[in-house]
PDB file of N, CA and C in Angstrom:
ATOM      1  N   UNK E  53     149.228 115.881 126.220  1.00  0.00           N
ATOM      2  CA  UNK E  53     149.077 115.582 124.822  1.00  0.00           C
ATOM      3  C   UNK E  53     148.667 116.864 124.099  1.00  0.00           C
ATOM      4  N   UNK E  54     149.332 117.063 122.543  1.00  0.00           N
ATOM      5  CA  UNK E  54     149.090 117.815 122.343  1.00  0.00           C
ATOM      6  C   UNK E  54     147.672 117.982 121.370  1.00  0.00           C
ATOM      7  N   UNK E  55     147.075 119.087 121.233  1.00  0.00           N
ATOM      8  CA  UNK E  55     146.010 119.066 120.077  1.00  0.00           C
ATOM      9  C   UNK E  55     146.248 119.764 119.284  1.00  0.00           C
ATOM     10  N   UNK E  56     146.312 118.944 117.941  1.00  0.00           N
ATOM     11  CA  UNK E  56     146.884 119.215 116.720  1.00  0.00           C
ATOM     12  C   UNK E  56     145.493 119.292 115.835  1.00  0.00           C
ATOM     13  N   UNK E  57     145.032 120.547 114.697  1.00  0.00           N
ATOM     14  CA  UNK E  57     143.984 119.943 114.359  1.00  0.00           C
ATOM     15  C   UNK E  57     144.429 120.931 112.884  1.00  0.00           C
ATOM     16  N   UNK E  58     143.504 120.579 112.353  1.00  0.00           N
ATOM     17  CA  UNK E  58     143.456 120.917 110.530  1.00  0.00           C
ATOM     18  C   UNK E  58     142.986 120.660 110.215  1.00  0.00           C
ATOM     19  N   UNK E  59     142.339 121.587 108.851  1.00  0.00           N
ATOM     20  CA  UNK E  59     141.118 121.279 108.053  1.00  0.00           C
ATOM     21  C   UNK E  59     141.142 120.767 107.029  1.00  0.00           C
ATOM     22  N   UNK E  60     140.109 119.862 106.654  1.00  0.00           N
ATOM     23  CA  UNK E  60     140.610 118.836 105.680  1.00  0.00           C
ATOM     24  C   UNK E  60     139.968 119.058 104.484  1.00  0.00           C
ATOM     25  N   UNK E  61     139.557 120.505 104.609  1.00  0.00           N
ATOM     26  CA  UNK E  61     138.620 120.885 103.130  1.00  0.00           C
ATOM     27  C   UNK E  61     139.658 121.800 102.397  1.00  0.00           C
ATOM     28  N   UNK E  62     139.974 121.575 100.993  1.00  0.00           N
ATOM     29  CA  UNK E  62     140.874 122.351 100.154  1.00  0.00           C
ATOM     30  C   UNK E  62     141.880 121.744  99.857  1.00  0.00           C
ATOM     31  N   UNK E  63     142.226 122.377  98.427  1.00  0.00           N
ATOM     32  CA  UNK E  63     143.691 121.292  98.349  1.00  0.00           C
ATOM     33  C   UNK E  63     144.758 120.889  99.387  1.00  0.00           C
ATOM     34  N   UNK E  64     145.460 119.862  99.120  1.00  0.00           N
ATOM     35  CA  UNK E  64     146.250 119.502 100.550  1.00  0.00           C
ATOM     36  C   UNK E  64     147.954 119.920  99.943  1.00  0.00           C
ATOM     37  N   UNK E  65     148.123 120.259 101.330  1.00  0.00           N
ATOM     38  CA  UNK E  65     149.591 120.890 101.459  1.00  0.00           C
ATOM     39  C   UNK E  65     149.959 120.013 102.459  1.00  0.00           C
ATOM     40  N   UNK E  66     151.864 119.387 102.249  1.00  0.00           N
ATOM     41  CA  UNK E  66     151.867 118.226 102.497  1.00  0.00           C
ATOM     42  C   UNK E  66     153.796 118.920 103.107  1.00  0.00           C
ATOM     43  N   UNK E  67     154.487 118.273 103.803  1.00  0.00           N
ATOM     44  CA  UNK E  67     156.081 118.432 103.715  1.00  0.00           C
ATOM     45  C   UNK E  67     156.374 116.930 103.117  1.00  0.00           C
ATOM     46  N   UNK E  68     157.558 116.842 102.074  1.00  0.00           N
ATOM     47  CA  UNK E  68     157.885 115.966 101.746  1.00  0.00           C
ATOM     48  C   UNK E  68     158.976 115.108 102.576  1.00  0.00           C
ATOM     49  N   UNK E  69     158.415 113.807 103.179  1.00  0.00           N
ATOM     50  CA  UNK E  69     159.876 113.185 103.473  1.00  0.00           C
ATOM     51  C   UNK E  69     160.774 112.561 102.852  1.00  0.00           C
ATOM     52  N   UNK E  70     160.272 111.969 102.066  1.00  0.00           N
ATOM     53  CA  UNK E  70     161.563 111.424 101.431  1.00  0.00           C
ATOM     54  C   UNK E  70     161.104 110.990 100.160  1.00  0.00           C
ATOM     55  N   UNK E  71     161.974 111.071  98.872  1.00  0.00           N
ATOM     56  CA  UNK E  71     161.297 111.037  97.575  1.00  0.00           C
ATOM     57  C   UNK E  71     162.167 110.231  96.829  1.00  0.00           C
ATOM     58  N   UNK E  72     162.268 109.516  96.042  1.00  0.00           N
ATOM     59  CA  UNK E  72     162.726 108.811  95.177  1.00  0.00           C
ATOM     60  C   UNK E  72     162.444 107.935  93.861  1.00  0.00           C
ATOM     61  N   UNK E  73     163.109 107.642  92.675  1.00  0.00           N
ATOM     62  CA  UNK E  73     162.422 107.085  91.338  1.00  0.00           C
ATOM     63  C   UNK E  73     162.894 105.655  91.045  1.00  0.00           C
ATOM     64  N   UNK E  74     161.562 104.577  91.429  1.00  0.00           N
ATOM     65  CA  UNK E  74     161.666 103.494  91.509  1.00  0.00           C
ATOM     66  C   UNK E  74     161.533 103.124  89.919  1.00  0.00           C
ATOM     67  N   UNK E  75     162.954 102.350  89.513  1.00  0.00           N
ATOM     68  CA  UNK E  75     162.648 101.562  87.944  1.00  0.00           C
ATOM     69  C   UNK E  75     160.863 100.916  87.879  1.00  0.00           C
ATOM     70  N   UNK E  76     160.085 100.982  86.883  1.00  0.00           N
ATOM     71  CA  UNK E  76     158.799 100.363  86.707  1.00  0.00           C
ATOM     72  C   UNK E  76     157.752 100.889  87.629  1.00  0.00           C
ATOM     73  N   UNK E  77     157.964 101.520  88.447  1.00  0.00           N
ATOM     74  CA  UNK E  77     156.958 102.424  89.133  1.00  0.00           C
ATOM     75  C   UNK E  77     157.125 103.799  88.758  1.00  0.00           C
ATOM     76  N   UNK E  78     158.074 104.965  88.831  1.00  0.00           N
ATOM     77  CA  UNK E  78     158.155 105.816  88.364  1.00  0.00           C
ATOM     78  C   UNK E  78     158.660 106.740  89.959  1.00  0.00           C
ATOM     79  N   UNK E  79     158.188 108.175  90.097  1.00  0.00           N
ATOM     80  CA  UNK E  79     158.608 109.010  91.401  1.00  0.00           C
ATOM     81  C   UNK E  79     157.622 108.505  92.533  1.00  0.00           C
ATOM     82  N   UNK E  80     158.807 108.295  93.638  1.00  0.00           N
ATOM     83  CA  UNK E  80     157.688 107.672  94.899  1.00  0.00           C
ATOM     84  C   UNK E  80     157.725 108.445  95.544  1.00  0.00           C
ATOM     85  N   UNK E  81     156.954 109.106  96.678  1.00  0.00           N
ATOM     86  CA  UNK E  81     157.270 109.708  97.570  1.00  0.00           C
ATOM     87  C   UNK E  81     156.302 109.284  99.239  1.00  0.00           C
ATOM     88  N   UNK E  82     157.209 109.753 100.298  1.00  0.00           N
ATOM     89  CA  UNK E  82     156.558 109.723 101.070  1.00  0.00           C
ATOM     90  C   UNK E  82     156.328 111.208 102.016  1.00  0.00           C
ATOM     91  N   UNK E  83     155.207 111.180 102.059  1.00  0.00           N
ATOM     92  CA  UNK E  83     154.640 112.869 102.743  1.00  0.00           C
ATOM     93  C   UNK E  83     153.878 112.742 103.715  1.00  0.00           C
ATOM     94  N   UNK E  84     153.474 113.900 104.323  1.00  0.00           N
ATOM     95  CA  UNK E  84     153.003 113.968 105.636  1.00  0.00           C
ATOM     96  C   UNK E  84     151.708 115.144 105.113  1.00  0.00           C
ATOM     97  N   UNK E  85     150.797 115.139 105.065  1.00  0.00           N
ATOM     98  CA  UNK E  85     149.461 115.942 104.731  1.00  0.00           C
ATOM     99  C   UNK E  85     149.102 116.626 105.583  1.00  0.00           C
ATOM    100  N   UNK E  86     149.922 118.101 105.732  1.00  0.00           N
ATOM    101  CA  UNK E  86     149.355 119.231 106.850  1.00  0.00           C
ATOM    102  C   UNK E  86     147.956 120.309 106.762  1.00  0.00           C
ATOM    103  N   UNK E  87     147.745 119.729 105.863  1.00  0.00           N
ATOM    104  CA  UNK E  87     146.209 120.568 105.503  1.00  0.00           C
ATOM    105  C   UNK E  87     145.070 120.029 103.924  1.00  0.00           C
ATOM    106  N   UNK E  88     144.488 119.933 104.120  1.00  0.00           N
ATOM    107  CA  UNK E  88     143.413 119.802 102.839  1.00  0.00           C
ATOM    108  C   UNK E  88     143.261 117.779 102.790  1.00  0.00           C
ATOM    109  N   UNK E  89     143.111 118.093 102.098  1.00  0.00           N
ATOM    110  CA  UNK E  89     143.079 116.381 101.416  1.00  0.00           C
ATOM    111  C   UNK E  89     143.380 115.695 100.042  1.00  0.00           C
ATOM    112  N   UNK E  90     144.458 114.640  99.840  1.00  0.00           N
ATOM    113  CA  UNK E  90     144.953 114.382  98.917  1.00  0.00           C
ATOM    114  C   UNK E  90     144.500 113.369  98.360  1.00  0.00           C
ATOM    115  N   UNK E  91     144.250 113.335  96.716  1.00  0.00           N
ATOM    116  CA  UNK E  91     143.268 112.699  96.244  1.00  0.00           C
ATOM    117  C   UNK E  91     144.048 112.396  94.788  1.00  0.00           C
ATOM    118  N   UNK E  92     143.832 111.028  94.667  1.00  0.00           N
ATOM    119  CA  UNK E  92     144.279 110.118  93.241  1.00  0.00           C
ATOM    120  C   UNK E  92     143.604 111.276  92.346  1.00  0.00           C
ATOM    121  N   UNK E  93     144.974 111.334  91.127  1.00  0.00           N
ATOM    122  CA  UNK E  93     144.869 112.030  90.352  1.00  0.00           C
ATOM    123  C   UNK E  93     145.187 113.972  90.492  1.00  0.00           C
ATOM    124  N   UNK E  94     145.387 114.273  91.702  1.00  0.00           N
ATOM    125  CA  UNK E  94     146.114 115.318  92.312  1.00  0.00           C
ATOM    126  C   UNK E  94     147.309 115.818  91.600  1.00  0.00           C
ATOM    127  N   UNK E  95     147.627 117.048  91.378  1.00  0.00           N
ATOM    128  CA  UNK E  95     149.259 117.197  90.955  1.00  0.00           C
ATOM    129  C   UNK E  95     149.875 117.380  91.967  1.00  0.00           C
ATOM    130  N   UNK E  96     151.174 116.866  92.636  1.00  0.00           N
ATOM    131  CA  UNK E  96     152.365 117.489  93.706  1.00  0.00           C
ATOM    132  C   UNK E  96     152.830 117.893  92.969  1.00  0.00           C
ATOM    133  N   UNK E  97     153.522 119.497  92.875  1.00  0.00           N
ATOM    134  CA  UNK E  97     154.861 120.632  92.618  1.00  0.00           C
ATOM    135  C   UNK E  97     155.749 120.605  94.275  1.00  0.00           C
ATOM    136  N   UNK E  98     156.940 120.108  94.086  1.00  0.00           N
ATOM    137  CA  UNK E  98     157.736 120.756  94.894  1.00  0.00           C
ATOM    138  C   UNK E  98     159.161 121.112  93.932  1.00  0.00           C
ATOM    139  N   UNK E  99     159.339 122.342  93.885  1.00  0.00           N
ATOM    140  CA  UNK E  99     160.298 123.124  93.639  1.00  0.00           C
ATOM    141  C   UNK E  99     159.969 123.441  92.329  1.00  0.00           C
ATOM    142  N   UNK E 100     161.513 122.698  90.997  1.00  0.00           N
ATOM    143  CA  UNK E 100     160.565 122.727  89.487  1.00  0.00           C
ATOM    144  C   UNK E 100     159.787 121.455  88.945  1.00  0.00           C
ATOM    145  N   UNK E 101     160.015 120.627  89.910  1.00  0.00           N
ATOM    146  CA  UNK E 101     159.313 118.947  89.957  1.00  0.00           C
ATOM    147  C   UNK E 101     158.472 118.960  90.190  1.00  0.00           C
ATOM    148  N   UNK E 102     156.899 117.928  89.348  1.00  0.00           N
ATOM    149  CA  UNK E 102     155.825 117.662  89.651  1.00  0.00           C
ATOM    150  C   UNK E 102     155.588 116.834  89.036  1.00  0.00           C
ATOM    151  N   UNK E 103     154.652 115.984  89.507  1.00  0.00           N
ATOM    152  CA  UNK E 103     153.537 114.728  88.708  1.00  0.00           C
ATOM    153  C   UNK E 103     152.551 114.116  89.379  1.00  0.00           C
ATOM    154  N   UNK E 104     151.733 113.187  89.094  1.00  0.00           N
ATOM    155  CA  UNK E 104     150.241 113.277  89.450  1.00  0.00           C
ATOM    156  C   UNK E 104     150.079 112.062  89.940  1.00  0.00           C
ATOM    157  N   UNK E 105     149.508 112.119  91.228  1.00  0.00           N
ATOM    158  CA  UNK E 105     149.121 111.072  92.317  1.00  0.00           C
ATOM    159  C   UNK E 105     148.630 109.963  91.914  1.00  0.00           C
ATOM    160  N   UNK E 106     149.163 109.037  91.048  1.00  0.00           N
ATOM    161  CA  UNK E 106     148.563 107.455  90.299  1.00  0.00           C
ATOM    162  C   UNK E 106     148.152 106.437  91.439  1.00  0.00           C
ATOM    163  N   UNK E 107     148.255 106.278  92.400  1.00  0.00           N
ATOM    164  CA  UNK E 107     147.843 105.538  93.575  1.00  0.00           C
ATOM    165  C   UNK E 107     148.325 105.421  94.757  1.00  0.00           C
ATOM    166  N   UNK E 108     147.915 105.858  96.184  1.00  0.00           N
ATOM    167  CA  UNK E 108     148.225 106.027  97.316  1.00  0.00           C
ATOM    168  C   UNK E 108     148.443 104.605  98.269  1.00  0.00           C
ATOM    169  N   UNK E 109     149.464 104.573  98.948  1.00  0.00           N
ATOM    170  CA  UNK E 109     148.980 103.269  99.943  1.00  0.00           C
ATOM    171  C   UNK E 109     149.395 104.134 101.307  1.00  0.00           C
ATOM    172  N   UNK E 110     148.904 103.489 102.501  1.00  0.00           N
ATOM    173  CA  UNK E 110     149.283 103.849 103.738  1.00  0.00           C
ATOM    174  C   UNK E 110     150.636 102.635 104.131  1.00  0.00           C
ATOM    175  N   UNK E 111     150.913 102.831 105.557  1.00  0.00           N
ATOM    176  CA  UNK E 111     152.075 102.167 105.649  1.00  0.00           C
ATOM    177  C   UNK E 111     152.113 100.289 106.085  1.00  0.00           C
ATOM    178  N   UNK E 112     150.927  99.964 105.652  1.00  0.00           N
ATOM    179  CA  UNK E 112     150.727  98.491 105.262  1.00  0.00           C
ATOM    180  C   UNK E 112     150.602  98.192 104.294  1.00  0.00           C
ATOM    181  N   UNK E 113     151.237  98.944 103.585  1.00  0.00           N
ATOM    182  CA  UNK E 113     150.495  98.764 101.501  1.00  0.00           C
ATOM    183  C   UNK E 113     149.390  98.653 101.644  1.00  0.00           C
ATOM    184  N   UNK E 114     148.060  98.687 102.093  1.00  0.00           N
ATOM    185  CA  UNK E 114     146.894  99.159 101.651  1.00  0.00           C
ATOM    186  C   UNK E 114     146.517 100.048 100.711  1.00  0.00           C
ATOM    187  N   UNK E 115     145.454 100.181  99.350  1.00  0.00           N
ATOM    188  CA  UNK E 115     145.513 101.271  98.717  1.00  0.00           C
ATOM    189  C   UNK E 115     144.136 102.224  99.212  1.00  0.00           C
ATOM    190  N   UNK E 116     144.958 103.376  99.000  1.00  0.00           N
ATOM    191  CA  UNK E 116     143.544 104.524  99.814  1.00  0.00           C
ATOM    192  C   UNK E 116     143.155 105.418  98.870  1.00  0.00           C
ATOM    193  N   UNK E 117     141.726 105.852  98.670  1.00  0.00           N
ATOM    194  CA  UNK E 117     141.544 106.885  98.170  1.00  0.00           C
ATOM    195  C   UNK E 117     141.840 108.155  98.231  1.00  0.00           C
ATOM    196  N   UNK E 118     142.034 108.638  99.327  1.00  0.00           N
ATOM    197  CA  UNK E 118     142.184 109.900  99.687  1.00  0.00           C
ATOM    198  C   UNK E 118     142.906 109.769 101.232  1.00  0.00           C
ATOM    199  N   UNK E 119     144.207 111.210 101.342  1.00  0.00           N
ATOM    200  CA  UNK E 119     144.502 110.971 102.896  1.00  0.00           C
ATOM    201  C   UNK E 119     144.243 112.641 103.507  1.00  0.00           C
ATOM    202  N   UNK E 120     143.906 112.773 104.084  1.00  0.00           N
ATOM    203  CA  UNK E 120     143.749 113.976 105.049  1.00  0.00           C
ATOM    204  C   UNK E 120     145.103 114.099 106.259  1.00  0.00           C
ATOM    205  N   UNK E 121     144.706 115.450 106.863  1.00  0.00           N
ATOM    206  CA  UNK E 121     145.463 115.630 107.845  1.00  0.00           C
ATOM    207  C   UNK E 121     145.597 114.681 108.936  1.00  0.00           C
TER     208      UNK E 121
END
């Protein structure tokens, strides 16, 4: 097994998997958080696109405050 580790202090840097703009929700995305920690109200920039983290869920629709590495 491998040991994977990262620090979860500082803004979070994330790879995007897959992104898309749901009618009545707005840009969804799903990402993977390789460093820092991501927090409601956050801006994502990838490329000339950006907008601001309005509410997180994990992959049970649960809503989370914040996700780390």
């Amino acid at each position: 097994m491998m040991n994977l580790r990262a620090t979860p202090k500082g803004r979070a840097e994330a790879t995007v998997i897959e992104a898309t703009t749901v009618h009545g929700i707005g840009k969804v995305t799903t990402l993977v958080v390789a460093r820092g920690t991501l927090r409601k109200g956050a801006v994502l920039v990838g490329g000339t696109t950006w907008c601001r983290v309005r509410t997180m869920t994990d992959e049970n629709g649960k809503e989370m405050k914040e996700a780390g590495p």
